[in-house]
Amino acid sequence: MKIVLIGFMGSGKTTIAVLLANKMNLKVVDIDQIILKKSKRKNINEIFETDGEKKFREMELQVAKNLEGVDSVVIATGGGVVMNRSIMRFLGKNAKVIYLKKSFDKIKEHISLKEIRPPLFQNVASSRRLFKLRVPLYEQYADMIINTDNKNLTKIVREIMEVLNGR
Ligand code: S3P
């Protein structure tokens, strides 16, 4: 099984991918982490500042391409993958795409606690605009949507597994 988690920044994709992979005995792949390793930068913000977003998006496409044929895996994506149709074609190949749907207010709360904010979440107004632009895309690409507001991680993982099992 190939599971792809999509959703806005701060929606829990990375954490939930690890928990879900453990429960389902699958490998876990985190696209941002692969890009970071390849870039030799210290974090994603440094890639954006030094190499630029365009370079980051090229690397994201390359990583997605390499993941086209993988199996037995849960893939955590970056929030921007839905902006590129080719990326979604590679990721979505033989996959179940799951949108982890969180409201903007919850996301804002979560991200404001972080020491380092993602490069595209430096300003609330522009992040809200980006959120509004992307939500329809997450919905469009999703095979299933899991609402995560006010649910703990255990419940979210359980719900995903139930939906995957067709219950
Ligand atoms: C991005 C989200 C980030 C990361 C990069 C760009 C985006 O990942 O890929 O900063 O465009 O939404 P997370 O969604 O894991 O924060």
PDB file of C-alpha atoms and ligand atoms in Angstrom:
ATOM      1  CA  MET A   1       0.000   0.000   0.000  1.00  0.00           C
ATOM      2  CA  LYS A   2       1.138   3.534  -0.799  1.00  0.00           C
ATOM      3  CA  ILE A   3      -0.388   6.252   1.366  1.00  0.00           C
ATOM      4  CA  VAL A   4       0.209   9.942   0.697  1.00  0.00           C
ATOM      5  CA  LEU A   5      -0.650  12.513   3.352  1.00  0.00           C
ATOM      6  CA  ILE A   6      -1.462  15.992   2.092  1.00  0.00           C
ATOM      7  CA  GLY A   7      -2.564  19.143   3.887  1.00  0.00           C
ATOM      8  CA  PHE A   8      -1.530  22.654   4.808  1.00  0.00           C
ATOM      9  CA  MET A   9       1.604  23.491   6.809  1.00  0.00           C
ATOM     10  CA  GLY A  10       1.164  22.557  10.452  1.00  0.00           C
ATOM     11  CA  SER A  11      -1.567  19.999   9.844  1.00  0.00           C
ATOM     12  CA  GLY A  12       0.431  17.130  11.349  1.00  0.00           C
ATOM     13  CA  LYS A  13       1.480  15.258   8.196  1.00  0.00           C
ATOM     14  CA  THR A  14       4.967  14.334   9.434  1.00  0.00           C
ATOM     15  CA  THR A  15       3.905  13.179  12.905  1.00  0.00           C
ATOM     16  CA  ILE A  16       0.881  11.269  11.648  1.00  0.00           C
ATOM     17  CA  ALA A  17       2.919   9.604   8.874  1.00  0.00           C
ATOM     18  CA  VAL A  18       5.307   8.139  11.465  1.00  0.00           C
ATOM     19  CA  LEU A  19       2.506   6.903  13.735  1.00  0.00           C
ATOM     20  CA  LEU A  20       0.477   5.467  10.871  1.00  0.00           C
ATOM     21  CA  ALA A  21       3.501   3.742   9.308  1.00  0.00           C
ATOM     22  CA  ASN A  22       4.333   2.123  12.670  1.00  0.00           C
ATOM     23  CA  LYS A  23       0.800   0.888  13.143  1.00  0.00           C
ATOM     24  CA  MET A  24       0.513  -0.466   9.602  1.00  0.00           C
ATOM     25  CA  ASN A  25       4.017  -1.840   9.373  1.00  0.00           C
ATOM     26  CA  LEU A  26       4.926   0.414   6.470  1.00  0.00           C
ATOM     27  CA  LYS A  27       8.001   2.522   5.785  1.00  0.00           C
ATOM     28  CA  VAL A  28       7.782   6.266   6.188  1.00  0.00           C
ATOM     29  CA  VAL A  29       9.147   8.820   3.753  1.00  0.00           C
ATOM     30  CA  ASP A  30       9.161  12.556   4.404  1.00  0.00           C
ATOM     31  CA  ILE A  31       9.650  14.604   1.250  1.00  0.00           C
ATOM     32  CA  ASP A  32      10.903  17.714   3.073  1.00  0.00           C
ATOM     33  CA  GLN A  33      13.507  15.621   4.899  1.00  0.00           C
ATOM     34  CA  ILE A  34      14.775  14.074   1.660  1.00  0.00           C
ATOM     35  CA  ILE A  35      15.062  17.529   0.072  1.00  0.00           C
ATOM     36  CA  LEU A  36      16.854  18.842   3.144  1.00  0.00           C
ATOM     37  CA  LYS A  37      19.356  15.994   3.111  1.00  0.00           C
ATOM     38  CA  LYS A  38      20.070  16.489  -0.581  1.00  0.00           C
ATOM     39  CA  SER A  39      20.429  20.255  -0.195  1.00  0.00           C
ATOM     40  CA  LYS A  40      22.966  20.046   2.651  1.00  0.00           C
ATOM     41  CA  ARG A  41      21.298  23.151   4.170  1.00  0.00           C
ATOM     42  CA  LYS A  42      20.447  23.304   7.851  1.00  0.00           C
ATOM     43  CA  ASN A  43      16.683  23.720   7.416  1.00  0.00           C
ATOM     44  CA  ILE A  44      13.999  24.409   4.813  1.00  0.00           C
ATOM     45  CA  ASN A  45      14.094  28.129   5.560  1.00  0.00           C
ATOM     46  CA  GLU A  46      17.752  28.205   4.572  1.00  0.00           C
ATOM     47  CA  ILE A  47      16.934  26.498   1.263  1.00  0.00           C
ATOM     48  CA  PHE A  48      14.293  29.157   0.536  1.00  0.00           C
ATOM     49  CA  GLU A  49      16.643  32.010   1.529  1.00  0.00           C
ATOM     50  CA  THR A  50      19.782  30.753  -0.165  1.00  0.00           C
ATOM     51  CA  ASP A  51      18.620  28.737  -3.168  1.00  0.00           C
ATOM     52  CA  GLY A  52      15.124  30.206  -3.600  1.00  0.00           C
ATOM     53  CA  GLU A  53      11.661  28.684  -3.690  1.00  0.00           C
ATOM     54  CA  LYS A  54      12.046  27.772  -7.374  1.00  0.00           C
ATOM     55  CA  LYS A  55      14.982  25.483  -6.594  1.00  0.00           C
ATOM     56  CA  PHE A  56      13.044  23.953  -3.692  1.00  0.00           C
ATOM     57  CA  ARG A  57      10.105  23.205  -5.992  1.00  0.00           C
ATOM     58  CA  GLU A  58      12.425  21.598  -8.559  1.00  0.00           C
ATOM     59  CA  MET A  59      13.840  19.346  -5.866  1.00  0.00           C
ATOM     60  CA  GLU A  60      10.317  18.539  -4.663  1.00  0.00           C
ATOM     61  CA  LEU A  61       9.366  17.464  -8.197  1.00  0.00           C
ATOM     62  CA  GLN A  62      12.478  15.286  -8.504  1.00  0.00           C
ATOM     63  CA  VAL A  63      11.790  13.569  -5.179  1.00  0.00           C
ATOM     64  CA  ALA A  64       8.142  12.996  -6.145  1.00  0.00           C
ATOM     65  CA  LYS A  65       9.284  11.454  -9.430  1.00  0.00           C
ATOM     66  CA  ASN A  66      11.493   9.008  -7.539  1.00  0.00           C
ATOM     67  CA  LEU A  67       8.517   8.047  -5.401  1.00  0.00           C
ATOM     68  CA  GLU A  68       6.238   7.184  -8.308  1.00  0.00           C
ATOM     69  CA  GLY A  69       6.742   3.433  -8.067  1.00  0.00           C
ATOM     70  CA  VAL A  70       7.268   2.947  -4.324  1.00  0.00           C
ATOM     71  CA  ASP A  71       5.089   0.635  -2.270  1.00  0.00           C
ATOM     72  CA  SER A  72       4.529  -0.286   1.405  1.00  0.00           C
ATOM     73  CA  VAL A  73       5.046   3.293   2.437  1.00  0.00           C
ATOM     74  CA  VAL A  74       3.452   6.329   4.042  1.00  0.00           C
ATOM     75  CA  ILE A  75       4.620   9.551   2.400  1.00  0.00           C
ATOM     76  CA  ALA A  76       4.506  12.868   4.285  1.00  0.00           C
ATOM     77  CA  THR A  77       4.409  15.725   1.785  1.00  0.00           C
ATOM     78  CA  GLY A  78       5.089  19.449   2.053  1.00  0.00           C
ATOM     79  CA  GLY A  79       2.006  21.665   2.037  1.00  0.00           C
ATOM     80  CA  GLY A  80       2.796  22.979  -1.452  1.00  0.00           C
ATOM     81  CA  VAL A  81       2.743  19.736  -3.462  1.00  0.00           C
ATOM     82  CA  VAL A  82      -0.811  20.358  -4.671  1.00  0.00           C
ATOM     83  CA  MET A  83       0.374  23.445  -6.558  1.00  0.00           C
ATOM     84  CA  ASN A  84       2.084  21.230  -9.121  1.00  0.00           C
ATOM     85  CA  ARG A  85       0.054  18.774 -11.160  1.00  0.00           C
ATOM     86  CA  SER A  86       3.100  16.695 -12.142  1.00  0.00           C
ATOM     87  CA  ILE A  87       4.105  16.238  -8.514  1.00  0.00           C
ATOM     88  CA  MET A  88       0.619  15.023  -7.684  1.00  0.00           C
ATOM     89  CA  ARG A  89       0.628  12.668 -10.649  1.00  0.00           C
ATOM     90  CA  PHE A  90       3.833  11.004  -9.428  1.00  0.00           C
ATOM     91  CA  LEU A  91       2.732  10.875  -5.810  1.00  0.00           C
ATOM     92  CA  GLY A  92      -0.788   9.764  -6.584  1.00  0.00           C
ATOM     93  CA  LYS A  93       0.261   6.801  -8.758  1.00  0.00           C
ATOM     94  CA  ASN A  94      -1.250   3.654  -7.163  1.00  0.00           C
ATOM     95  CA  ALA A  95      -1.731   5.575  -3.933  1.00  0.00           C
ATOM     96  CA  LYS A  96      -4.408   6.479  -1.458  1.00  0.00           C
ATOM     97  CA  VAL A  97      -4.181  10.241  -1.002  1.00  0.00           C
ATOM     98  CA  ILE A  98      -5.399  11.416   2.386  1.00  0.00           C
ATOM     99  CA  TYR A  99      -6.090  15.070   3.171  1.00  0.00           C
ATOM    100  CA  LEU A 100      -5.519  15.906   6.826  1.00  0.00           C
ATOM    101  CA  LYS A 101      -8.007  18.741   7.119  1.00  0.00           C
ATOM    102  CA  LYS A 102      -7.368  21.271   9.859  1.00  0.00           C
ATOM    103  CA  SER A 103      -8.959  24.696  10.201  1.00  0.00           C
ATOM    104  CA  PHE A 104      -6.797  27.768   9.655  1.00  0.00           C
ATOM    105  CA  ASP A 105      -7.280  28.911  13.259  1.00  0.00           C
ATOM    106  CA  LYS A 106      -5.968  25.603  14.638  1.00  0.00           C
ATOM    107  CA  ILE A 107      -3.051  25.693  12.228  1.00  0.00           C
ATOM    108  CA  LYS A 108      -2.221  29.248  13.254  1.00  0.00           C
ATOM    109  CA  GLU A 109      -2.307  28.266  16.944  1.00  0.00           C
ATOM    110  CA  HIS A 110      -0.022  25.321  16.302  1.00  0.00           C
ATOM    111  CA  ILE A 111       2.500  27.175  14.168  1.00  0.00           C
ATOM    112  CA  SER A 112       2.710  30.180  16.481  1.00  0.00           C
ATOM    113  CA  LEU A 113       4.157  27.841  19.150  1.00  0.00           C
ATOM    114  CA  LYS A 114       7.044  26.879  16.900  1.00  0.00           C
ATOM    115  CA  GLU A 115      10.456  28.436  17.246  1.00  0.00           C
ATOM    116  CA  ILE A 116      11.117  28.340  13.505  1.00  0.00           C
ATOM    117  CA  ARG A 117       8.125  29.038  11.303  1.00  0.00           C
ATOM    118  CA  PRO A 118       7.915  27.598   7.787  1.00  0.00           C
ATOM    119  CA  PRO A 119       9.140  30.076   5.139  1.00  0.00           C
ATOM    120  CA  LEU A 120       5.637  30.533   3.711  1.00  0.00           C
ATOM    121  CA  PHE A 121       4.056  31.089   7.133  1.00  0.00           C
ATOM    122  CA  GLN A 122       5.734  34.286   8.242  1.00  0.00           C
ATOM    123  CA  ASN A 123       2.647  36.458   8.062  1.00  0.00           C
ATOM    124  CA  VAL A 124      -0.895  35.501   9.069  1.00  0.00           C
ATOM    125  CA  ALA A 125      -2.752  37.418   6.351  1.00  0.00           C
ATOM    126  CA  SER A 126      -0.722  36.001   3.462  1.00  0.00           C
ATOM    127  CA  SER A 127      -0.805  32.506   4.970  1.00  0.00           C
ATOM    128  CA  ARG A 128      -4.577  32.719   5.215  1.00  0.00           C
ATOM    129  CA  ARG A 129      -4.747  33.663   1.529  1.00  0.00           C
ATOM    130  CA  LEU A 130      -2.534  30.712   0.637  1.00  0.00           C
ATOM    131  CA  PHE A 131      -4.744  28.446   2.752  1.00  0.00           C
ATOM    132  CA  LYS A 132      -7.882  29.585   0.908  1.00  0.00           C
ATOM    133  CA  LEU A 133      -6.191  29.033  -2.422  1.00  0.00           C
ATOM    134  CA  ARG A 134      -5.036  25.539  -1.534  1.00  0.00           C
ATOM    135  CA  VAL A 135      -7.982  24.006   0.323  1.00  0.00           C
ATOM    136  CA  PRO A 136      -9.921  23.288  -2.901  1.00  0.00           C
ATOM    137  CA  LEU A 137      -6.803  21.603  -4.311  1.00  0.00           C
ATOM    138  CA  TYR A 138      -6.339  19.382  -1.248  1.00  0.00           C
ATOM    139  CA  GLU A 139      -9.995  18.417  -1.586  1.00  0.00           C
ATOM    140  CA  GLN A 140      -9.666  17.795  -5.294  1.00  0.00           C
ATOM    141  CA  TYR A 141      -6.687  15.455  -4.966  1.00  0.00           C
ATOM    142  CA  ALA A 142      -7.888  13.604  -1.868  1.00  0.00           C
ATOM    143  CA  ASP A 143      -9.258  10.075  -2.029  1.00  0.00           C
ATOM    144  CA  MET A 144     -10.322  10.598   1.550  1.00  0.00           C
ATOM    145  CA  ILE A 145     -10.576  13.546   3.917  1.00  0.00           C
ATOM    146  CA  ILE A 146      -9.919  13.251   7.633  1.00  0.00           C
ATOM    147  CA  ASN A 147     -10.983  16.166   9.806  1.00  0.00           C
ATOM    148  CA  THR A 148      -8.382  16.549  12.522  1.00  0.00           C
ATOM    149  CA  ASP A 149      -9.636  19.530  14.549  1.00  0.00           C
ATOM    150  CA  ASN A 150     -10.041  18.655  18.225  1.00  0.00           C
ATOM    151  CA  LYS A 151      -8.889  15.063  17.776  1.00  0.00           C
ATOM    152  CA  ASN A 152      -5.819  13.562  19.374  1.00  0.00           C
ATOM    153  CA  LEU A 153      -3.205  11.748  17.313  1.00  0.00           C
ATOM    154  CA  THR A 154      -4.365   8.278  18.390  1.00  0.00           C
ATOM    155  CA  LYS A 155      -7.884   9.018  17.241  1.00  0.00           C
ATOM    156  CA  ILE A 156      -6.715  10.448  13.919  1.00  0.00           C
ATOM    157  CA  VAL A 157      -4.565   7.391  13.169  1.00  0.00           C
ATOM    158  CA  ARG A 158      -7.389   5.042  14.164  1.00  0.00           C
ATOM    159  CA  GLU A 159      -9.816   6.899  11.920  1.00  0.00           C
ATOM    160  CA  ILE A 160      -7.459   6.738   8.933  1.00  0.00           C
ATOM    161  CA  MET A 161      -7.048   2.992   9.388  1.00  0.00           C
ATOM    162  CA  GLU A 162     -10.800   2.517   9.658  1.00  0.00           C
ATOM    163  CA  VAL A 163     -11.415   4.457   6.474  1.00  0.00           C
ATOM    164  CA  LEU A 164      -8.675   2.512   4.682  1.00  0.00           C
ATOM    165  CA  ASN A 165     -10.298  -0.724   5.798  1.00  0.00           C
ATOM    166  CA  GLY A 166     -13.578   0.498   4.384  1.00  0.00           C
ATOM    167  CA  ARG A 167     -15.310   0.776   7.732  1.00  0.00           C
TER     168      ARG A 167
HETATM  169  C1  S3P B   1       5.555  24.394   2.122  1.00  0.00           C
HETATM  170  C2  S3P B   1       5.374  23.572   3.210  1.00  0.00           C
HETATM  171  C3  S3P B   1       6.491  22.995   3.969  1.00  0.00           C
HETATM  172  C4  S3P B   1       7.731  22.887   3.087  1.00  0.00           C
HETATM  173  C5  S3P B   1       8.044  24.206   2.454  1.00  0.00           C
HETATM  174  C6  S3P B   1       6.898  24.701   1.569  1.00  0.00           C
HETATM  175  C7  S3P B   1       4.372  24.962   1.450  1.00  0.00           C
HETATM  176  O1  S3P B   1       6.139  21.716   4.477  1.00  0.00           O
HETATM  177  O2  S3P B   1       7.569  21.909   2.109  1.00  0.00           O
HETATM  178  O3  S3P B   1       8.281  25.113   3.479  1.00  0.00           O
HETATM  179  O4  S3P B   1       4.480  25.472   0.312  1.00  0.00           O
HETATM  180  O5  S3P B   1       3.266  24.874   2.042  1.00  0.00           O
HETATM  181  P1  S3P B   1       5.081  21.469   5.677  1.00  0.00           P
HETATM  182  O6  S3P B   1       3.717  21.454   5.070  1.00  0.00           O
HETATM  183  O7  S3P B   1       5.463  20.132   6.205  1.00  0.00           O
HETATM  184  O8  S3P B   1       5.269  22.569   6.659  1.00  0.00           O
END
